[in-house]
Coordinates of C-alpha atoms and ligand atoms in Angstrom, one line a residue:
X93 CA 0.0 0.0 0.0
X94 CA 1.3 3.5 -1.0
X95 CA 0.0 6.5 0.9
X96 CA 0.1 9.8 -0.8
X97 CA -0.6 13.1 1.0
X98 CA -1.8 15.6 -1.7
X99 CA -1.5 19.3 -1.0
X100 CA -4.0 21.5 -2.8
X101 CA -4.9 25.2 -2.3
X102 CA -5.5 27.2 -5.4
X103 CA -7.8 27.0 -8.4
X104 CA -5.3 25.6 -11.0
X105 CA -4.3 22.9 -8.5
X106 CA -7.9 21.6 -8.2
X107 CA -8.1 21.3 -12.0
X108 CA -4.8 19.5 -12.2
X109 CA -5.6 17.2 -9.3
X110 CA -8.9 16.2 -10.9
X111 CA -7.1 14.1 -13.5
X112 CA -4.5 12.6 -11.2
X113 CA -7.1 11.7 -8.5
X114 CA -9.2 10.0 -11.1
X115 CA -6.1 7.9 -12.1
X116 CA -5.3 7.2 -8.4
X117 CA -8.8 5.9 -7.9
X118 CA -8.1 3.1 -10.4
X119 CA -5.4 1.6 -8.2
X120 CA -6.5 -0.2 -5.0
X121 CA -2.9 -0.1 -3.7
X122 CA -2.8 3.7 -3.5
X123 CA -4.4 5.6 -0.7
X124 CA -4.7 9.4 -1.3
X125 CA -5.2 11.8 1.7
X126 CA -6.1 15.3 0.5
X127 CA -5.2 18.4 2.3
X128 CA -6.8 21.7 1.2
X129 CA -4.8 24.6 2.6
X130 CA -7.7 27.1 2.1
X131 CA -5.5 29.4 0.0
X132 CA -8.5 29.9 -2.3
X133 CA -11.8 29.8 -0.4
X134 CA -14.7 31.5 -2.3
X135 CA -17.1 28.8 -3.6
X136 CA -16.4 29.6 -7.2
X137 CA -12.6 29.5 -6.6
X138 CA -12.7 26.2 -4.7
X139 CA -15.8 24.1 -4.0
X140 CA -17.1 24.2 -7.5
X141 CA -14.1 22.4 -8.8
X142 CA -14.3 19.6 -6.2
X143 CA -18.0 19.1 -7.2
X144 CA -17.5 19.4 -11.0
X145 CA -14.3 17.4 -11.3
X146 CA -15.4 14.8 -8.7
X147 CA -12.3 15.2 -6.7
X148 CA -12.7 13.4 -3.4
X149 CA -13.6 15.8 -0.6
X150 CA -10.4 17.0 1.3
X151 CA -9.6 15.0 4.4
X152 CA -8.2 18.1 6.0
X153 CA -9.2 21.7 5.4
X154 CA -6.7 24.1 6.9
X155 CA -8.5 27.4 6.2
X156 CA -5.4 29.5 5.6
X157 CA -6.2 32.1 2.9
X158 CA -6.3 35.8 2.3
X159 CA -3.0 36.5 4.1
X160 CA 0.4 37.9 3.2
X161 CA 2.7 35.5 1.5
X162 CA 4.9 35.0 4.6
X163 CA 2.0 34.5 7.0
X164 CA 0.2 32.2 4.6
X165 CA 3.2 30.0 3.8
X166 CA 4.3 29.9 7.4
X167 CA 0.9 28.9 8.8
X168 CA 0.5 26.3 6.0
X169 CA 3.9 24.7 6.9
X170 CA 2.9 24.4 10.6
X171 CA -0.4 22.8 9.8
X172 CA 0.7 20.5 7.0
X173 CA 3.5 19.3 9.2
X174 CA 1.0 18.3 11.9
X175 CA -1.1 16.4 9.3
X176 CA 2.0 14.7 7.9
X177 CA 3.2 13.5 11.3
X178 CA -0.2 12.0 12.0
X179 CA -0.8 10.4 8.6
X180 CA 2.8 9.2 8.0
X181 CA 2.5 9.2 4.1
X182 CA 5.1 7.6 1.8
X183 CA 4.8 10.6 -0.5
X184 CA 3.8 14.2 -0.4
X185 CA 2.5 15.3 -3.7
X186 CA 2.4 19.0 -4.8
X187 CA 1.3 20.8 -8.0
X188 CA 2.6 23.8 -9.7
X189 CA 4.0 26.9 -8.1
X190 CA 1.7 28.4 -5.5
X191 CA 2.4 29.2 -1.8
X192 CA 0.6 25.9 -1.0
X193 CA 3.1 24.1 -3.2
X194 CA 6.1 25.5 -1.4
X195 CA 4.6 24.9 2.0
X196 CA 4.0 21.2 1.2
X197 CA 7.6 20.9 -0.2
X198 CA 9.2 22.3 2.9
X199 CA 7.2 20.0 5.2
X200 CA 8.3 17.0 3.0
X201 CA 12.0 18.0 3.2
X202 CA 12.0 18.6 6.9
X203 CA 10.3 15.3 7.7
X204 CA 12.3 13.3 5.1
X205 CA 9.1 12.3 3.3
X206 CA 9.5 11.7 -0.5
X207 CA 8.2 14.6 -2.5
X208 CA 6.6 14.3 -5.9
X209 CA 6.4 17.6 -7.8
X210 CA 3.9 17.8 -10.7
X211 CA 4.7 20.6 -13.2
X212 CA 8.4 20.6 -12.3
X213 CA 11.2 22.3 -14.2
X214 CA 9.2 25.3 -15.5
X215 CA 11.1 28.6 -15.5
X216 CA 10.2 32.2 -16.4
X217 CA 13.6 33.4 -15.3
X218 CA 11.9 36.3 -13.5
X219 CA 12.8 36.0 -9.8
X220 CA 10.4 38.8 -8.9
X221 CA 7.5 36.4 -9.6
X222 CA 6.4 34.6 -6.4
X223 CA 5.7 31.6 -8.6
X224 CA 9.3 31.4 -9.9
X225 CA 10.6 31.4 -6.4
X226 CA 8.1 28.8 -5.3
X227 CA 8.9 26.4 -8.1
X228 CA 12.6 26.7 -7.9
X229 CA 12.6 26.0 -4.1
X230 CA 10.1 23.1 -4.6
X231 CA 12.1 21.5 -7.4
X232 CA 15.3 21.5 -5.4
X233 CA 13.8 19.4 -2.6
X234 CA 11.8 17.0 -4.8
X235 CA 12.5 13.3 -5.0
X236 CA 10.7 12.9 -8.3
X237 CA 10.2 15.8 -10.8
X238 CA 7.3 15.3 -13.2
X239 CA 8.1 17.6 -16.1
X240 CA 5.3 18.6 -18.5
X241 CA 7.6 19.4 -21.5
X242 CA 11.0 18.8 -23.0
X243 CA 11.9 22.4 -22.1
X244 CA 11.2 21.8 -18.5
X245 CA 13.5 18.7 -18.5
X246 CA 16.2 20.8 -20.2
X247 CA 15.8 23.6 -17.6
X248 CA 16.5 21.1 -14.8
X249 CA 19.5 19.6 -16.7
X250 CA 20.9 23.1 -17.2
X251 CA 20.7 23.7 -13.4
X252 CA 22.6 20.5 -12.7
X253 CA 19.7 18.3 -11.5
X254 CA 21.2 15.2 -13.1
X255 CA 23.8 15.4 -10.3
X256 CA 21.2 15.7 -7.5
X257 CA 19.6 12.8 -5.7
X258 CA 16.3 12.9 -7.6
X259 CA 14.6 11.5 -10.6
X260 CA 13.5 13.6 -13.6
X261 CA 10.5 12.2 -15.5
X262 CA 8.9 13.7 -18.6
X263 CA 5.3 12.9 -17.8
X264 CA 3.4 15.3 -20.1
X265 CA 1.0 17.9 -18.8
X266 CA -1.9 16.9 -16.5
X267 CA -3.9 19.9 -17.7
X268 CA -4.1 18.4 -21.2
X269 CA -5.6 15.2 -19.5
X270 CA -8.3 17.5 -18.0
X271 CA -9.0 19.4 -21.2
X272 CA -9.6 16.2 -23.1
X273 CA -11.8 14.7 -20.4
X274 CA -14.0 17.7 -19.8
X275 CA -14.4 18.9 -23.4
X276 CA -17.6 16.9 -23.9
X277 CA -19.0 18.0 -20.6
X278 CA -18.7 21.8 -21.3
X279 CA -21.5 24.0 -20.2
X280 CA -22.5 27.4 -21.8
X281 CA -22.5 30.2 -19.2
X282 CA -25.9 31.8 -18.7
X283 CA -24.9 35.3 -20.0
X284 CA -25.4 37.1 -23.3
X285 CA -22.6 35.9 -25.6
X286 CA -21.9 37.3 -29.1
X287 CA -20.3 35.3 -31.9
X288 CA -16.5 35.6 -32.0
X289 CA -15.9 36.9 -28.5
X290 CA -12.5 37.2 -26.9
X291 CA -11.9 35.3 -23.6
X292 CA -9.8 37.2 -21.2
X293 CA -8.4 36.6 -17.6
X294 CA -6.1 38.9 -15.6
X295 CA -4.8 38.0 -12.1
X296 CA -1.0 37.7 -11.9
X297 CA 0.6 39.8 -9.3
X298 CA 3.1 41.4 -11.7
X299 CA 0.1 43.0 -13.5
X300 CA -2.4 43.6 -10.6
X301 CA 0.1 45.0 -8.2
X302 CA 1.6 47.5 -10.7
X303 CA -0.8 50.3 -11.3
X304 CA 0.9 51.4 -14.6
X305 CA 0.7 47.9 -16.0
X306 CA -2.9 47.3 -14.9
X307 CA -4.1 50.6 -16.3
X308 CA -2.4 50.1 -19.6
X309 CA -3.9 46.6 -19.9
X310 CA -7.4 47.7 -19.1
X311 CA -7.2 50.7 -21.4
X312 CA -6.3 48.4 -24.3
X313 CA -9.0 45.9 -23.3
X314 CA -11.7 48.6 -23.1
X315 CA -10.7 49.9 -26.6
X316 CA -10.8 46.4 -28.0
X317 CA -14.2 45.7 -26.3
X318 CA -15.7 48.6 -28.3
X319 CA -15.2 46.5 -31.4
X320 CA -15.5 42.9 -30.2
X321 CA -17.0 41.4 -27.1
X322 CA -14.4 40.7 -24.3
X323 CA -15.6 38.2 -21.7
X324 CA -13.6 38.6 -18.5
X325 CA -14.3 36.2 -15.6
X326 CA -12.7 38.3 -12.9
X327 CA -10.3 36.9 -10.3
X328 CA -11.2 38.3 -6.8
X329 CA -7.6 39.7 -6.5
X330 CA -8.1 41.8 -9.6
X331 CA -11.7 42.7 -8.6
X332 CA -10.5 44.2 -5.3
X333 CA -7.7 46.2 -7.0
X334 CA -9.9 47.5 -9.8
X335 CA -12.5 48.8 -7.3
X336 CA -10.0 51.4 -6.1
X337 CA -8.8 52.5 -9.6
X338 CA -11.2 54.7 -11.4
X339 CA -10.9 53.1 -14.9
X340 CA -13.5 53.1 -17.6
X341 CA -14.2 49.4 -18.2
X342 CA -17.9 49.8 -19.2
X343 CA -17.5 47.9 -22.5
X344 CA -16.0 44.8 -21.0
X345 CA -18.3 41.8 -20.1
X346 CA -17.0 41.3 -16.6
X347 CA -18.4 38.2 -14.9
X348 CA -17.6 36.3 -11.6
X349 CA -15.1 33.5 -11.9
X350 CA -16.7 30.5 -13.5
X351 CA -16.4 26.8 -12.9
X352 CA -14.2 24.6 -15.2
X353 CA -17.1 23.2 -17.3
X354 CA -18.2 26.8 -18.2
X355 CA -14.6 27.8 -18.7
X356 CA -14.0 24.9 -21.1
X357 CA -17.1 26.1 -23.1
X358 CA -15.7 29.7 -23.2
X359 CA -12.3 28.5 -24.4
X360 CA -13.8 26.1 -27.0
X361 CA -16.2 28.8 -28.4
X362 CA -14.1 32.0 -28.3
X363 CA -12.3 33.6 -31.2
X364 CA -9.0 33.8 -29.3
X365 CA -7.7 34.2 -25.7
X366 CA -6.0 37.2 -24.0
X367 CA -4.5 36.3 -20.6
X368 CA -1.8 36.4 -18.0
X369 CA -2.7 33.0 -16.7
X370 CA -0.2 30.1 -16.9
X371 CA -2.8 27.4 -17.4
X372 CA -5.0 29.2 -19.9
X373 CA -2.1 29.8 -22.3
X374 CA -2.0 26.0 -22.7
X375 CA -5.7 25.4 -22.7
X376 CA -6.0 27.9 -25.6
X377 CA -3.6 25.7 -27.5
X378 CA -5.4 22.5 -26.6
X379 CA -8.6 24.0 -28.1
X380 CA -6.6 25.3 -31.1
X381 CA -7.0 29.0 -30.2
X382 CA -4.5 31.8 -30.6
X383 CA -3.3 33.3 -27.2
X384 CA -2.1 36.8 -26.7
X385 CA -0.2 36.7 -23.4
X386 CA -0.2 39.8 -21.2
X387 CA 3.2 39.0 -19.6
X388 CA 6.8 39.8 -20.5
X389 CA 7.9 36.1 -20.4
X390 CA 6.3 32.7 -20.3
X391 CA 7.2 29.2 -19.0
X392 CA 5.5 27.8 -22.1
X393 CA 8.1 28.9 -24.6
X394 CA 7.2 26.1 -27.1
X395 CA 3.9 27.9 -27.7
X396 CA 5.6 31.1 -28.6
X397 CA 8.0 29.2 -30.9
X398 CA 5.2 27.4 -32.8
X399 CA 3.3 30.7 -33.3
X400 CA 0.3 29.8 -31.0
X401 CA 1.2 32.4 -28.4
X402 CA 2.2 36.1 -28.7
X403 CA 3.9 37.7 -25.7
X404 CA 2.9 41.4 -25.4
X405 CA 3.5 42.3 -21.8
X406 CA 1.4 45.2 -20.5
X407 CA 2.3 47.7 -23.2
X408 CA -0.9 49.2 -24.7
X409 CA 0.4 49.7 -28.2
X410 CA 1.8 46.1 -28.3
X411 CA -1.5 44.7 -27.1
X412 CA -3.5 46.7 -29.7
X413 CA -1.0 45.6 -32.4
X414 CA -1.3 41.9 -31.4
X415 CA -5.1 42.3 -31.4
X416 CA -5.2 43.8 -34.9
X417 CA -2.7 41.2 -36.3
X418 CA -4.0 38.1 -34.6
X419 CA -4.5 35.3 -37.0
X420 CA -6.3 32.0 -36.6
X421 CA -3.8 29.7 -35.2
X422 CA -3.4 26.7 -37.5
X423 CA -2.6 23.7 -35.4
X424 CA -1.6 21.6 -38.4
X425 CA 1.5 23.8 -38.7
X426 CA 2.5 23.0 -35.1
X427 CA 3.5 20.0 -33.2
X428 CA 0.5 18.2 -31.8
X429 CA 2.3 16.3 -29.1
X430 CA 4.0 19.0 -27.1
X431 CA 2.2 18.2 -23.9
X432 CA 1.9 14.4 -23.8
X433 CA -1.4 14.0 -25.5
X434 CA -3.5 13.4 -22.3
X435 CA -1.5 10.5 -20.8
X436 CA 0.3 12.5 -18.0
X437 CA -1.7 11.3 -15.0
X438 CA -1.3 7.7 -16.2
X439 CA 2.5 8.2 -16.6
X440 CA 2.8 9.8 -13.1
X441 CA 1.0 7.1 -11.2
X442 CA 2.9 4.4 -13.1
X443 CA 6.2 6.0 -12.1
X444 CA 5.1 6.2 -8.5
X445 CA 4.1 2.6 -8.4
X446 CA 7.4 1.5 -9.9
X447 CA 9.6 3.8 -7.8
Ligands
UD1_1135 C1 -2.4 32.3 -6.6 C2 -1.0 31.9 -7.0 C3 -0.9 32.1 -8.5 C4 -2.0 31.4 -9.3 C5 -3.3 31.8 -8.7 C6 -4.4 31.0 -9.4 C7 0.7 32.2 -5.3 C8 1.8 33.0 -4.9 N1 0.0 32.6 -6.3 O1 -2.5 33.7 -6.8 O2 0.4 31.5 -8.9 O3 -1.9 31.8 -10.6 O4 -3.4 31.6 -7.3 O5 -5.6 31.6 -9.4 O6 0.4 31.2 -4.6 N2 -9.1 35.9 -3.0 C9 -10.4 35.9 -2.6 N3 -11.0 34.7 -2.7 C10 -10.4 33.6 -3.0 C11 -9.0 33.6 -3.3 C12 -8.4 34.8 -3.3 O7 -11.0 36.9 -2.3 O8 -11.1 32.5 -3.0 C13 -8.4 37.3 -2.9 C14 -7.9 37.6 -1.5 O9 -7.9 39.0 -1.4 C15 -6.4 37.2 -1.6 C16 -6.1 37.5 -3.0 O10 -7.3 37.2 -3.8 O11 -5.7 37.9 -0.7 C17 -4.9 36.8 -3.6 O12 -5.0 35.4 -3.4 P1 -3.7 34.5 -3.3 O13 -4.1 33.1 -3.0 O14 -2.8 35.1 -2.3 O15 -3.0 34.7 -4.7 P2 -3.6 34.6 -6.1 O16 -3.5 35.9 -6.8 O17 -4.9 33.9 -6.2
UDP1136 N1 -10.3 29.0 -14.7 C1 -11.6 28.7 -14.4 N2 -12.5 29.7 -14.2 C2 -12.2 31.0 -14.3 C3 -10.9 31.3 -14.7 C4 -10.0 30.3 -14.9 O1 -12.0 27.5 -14.3 O2 -13.1 31.9 -14.0 C5 -9.4 27.9 -15.0 C6 -8.6 28.0 -16.3 O3 -9.3 27.5 -17.3 C7 -7.4 27.2 -15.9 C8 -7.2 27.5 -14.5 O4 -8.4 28.0 -14.0 O5 -7.6 25.8 -16.0 C9 -6.0 28.4 -14.4 O6 -6.0 29.0 -13.2 P1 -5.5 30.5 -13.0 O7 -5.5 31.2 -14.3 O8 -6.2 31.0 -11.9 O9 -4.0 30.2 -12.6 P2 -2.6 30.0 -13.3 O10 -2.7 28.9 -14.3 O11 -2.2 31.3 -13.9 O12 -1.7 29.6 -12.2

């Protein structure tokens, strides 16, 4: 019997865990104990994903959200450690690059529990991003690093990981597993939707916490929305910040965050995507949509290389130019198997069983 303590906390982690938990459930020899740190806590940022994706209810809910990075990460470490001492898992499993990921990684390393990192090896090379720091620190203490792409594997090799006591596995991307599985379950949101709309999300700290960048992005989006519908499910972080900035955003179709089934419908039916999200850049590709990325760099460089993704940062002129020049991305001109083709969860569990 293998016991895995899975640490979840933020929206993209629930989506990724959906596919892996479904795979775990196929194996009687694996017991999964789920800890929800509480980093995301609104119903439409958390509970909806557990319901829709049929993830088992968390065994532990720590309720640590809405705090500064230090307070959040510190309190998570303390509480996850208590759970790990009680549960004595063989593995701690963490996803991605959030504060919940780092907290789980630190507990595993202090208690000498094997750590599995899903979405390992990604780099933006921007150390000001909290996510970059979280993923570098987590990778370094991982026993097994599940890389979604060849670039991620190469990043680890460049940093000397072949000399460390760890195993690097190219598993593919668990988000592709989810996109394939949920495509046929997509649900149209109950709002007025015009043909050929743009799907947009903005929530990354490098944009929301920099007034100049945020203003420039929203000025461009407002101008675009005068010509073409822009549907923007708004992250609570961005909502709070926008409330204090007196910006004209009257042409944007701003809605509350949606569940994954509605999100999949929006991705599948939009003309193209504009985002600073990590996950949505790939989902656009899975659904054969062009993505304009409102960041200065991306971890998914292969999408920029194959022409599916255009990096524009927060510069209004660049955003407008990309909007005007956007072309329908032709997937036939790109590589179809960049992300493992939907077999990542299977590969991950197979590796853990053989370890
Ligand atoms: C976190 C991750 C980010 C990821 C994002 C996914 C870190 C450092 N960042 O960013 O990598 O892209 O999740 O969405 O871990 N809030 C609510 N309700 C909620 C959740 C958040 O109101 O359910 C508000 C709170 O004011 C909170 C703020 O959003 O303080 C930011 O939340 P936090 O979890 O700190 O970071 P995210 O921006 O969500
Ligand atoms: N997402 C969602 N509802 C929304 C906005 C995003 O289900 O209202 C999904 C999105 O499709 C992707 C995941 O949330 O699967 C990405 O999370 P987010 O953009 O919050 O984080 P990131 O990927 O940037 O870390």
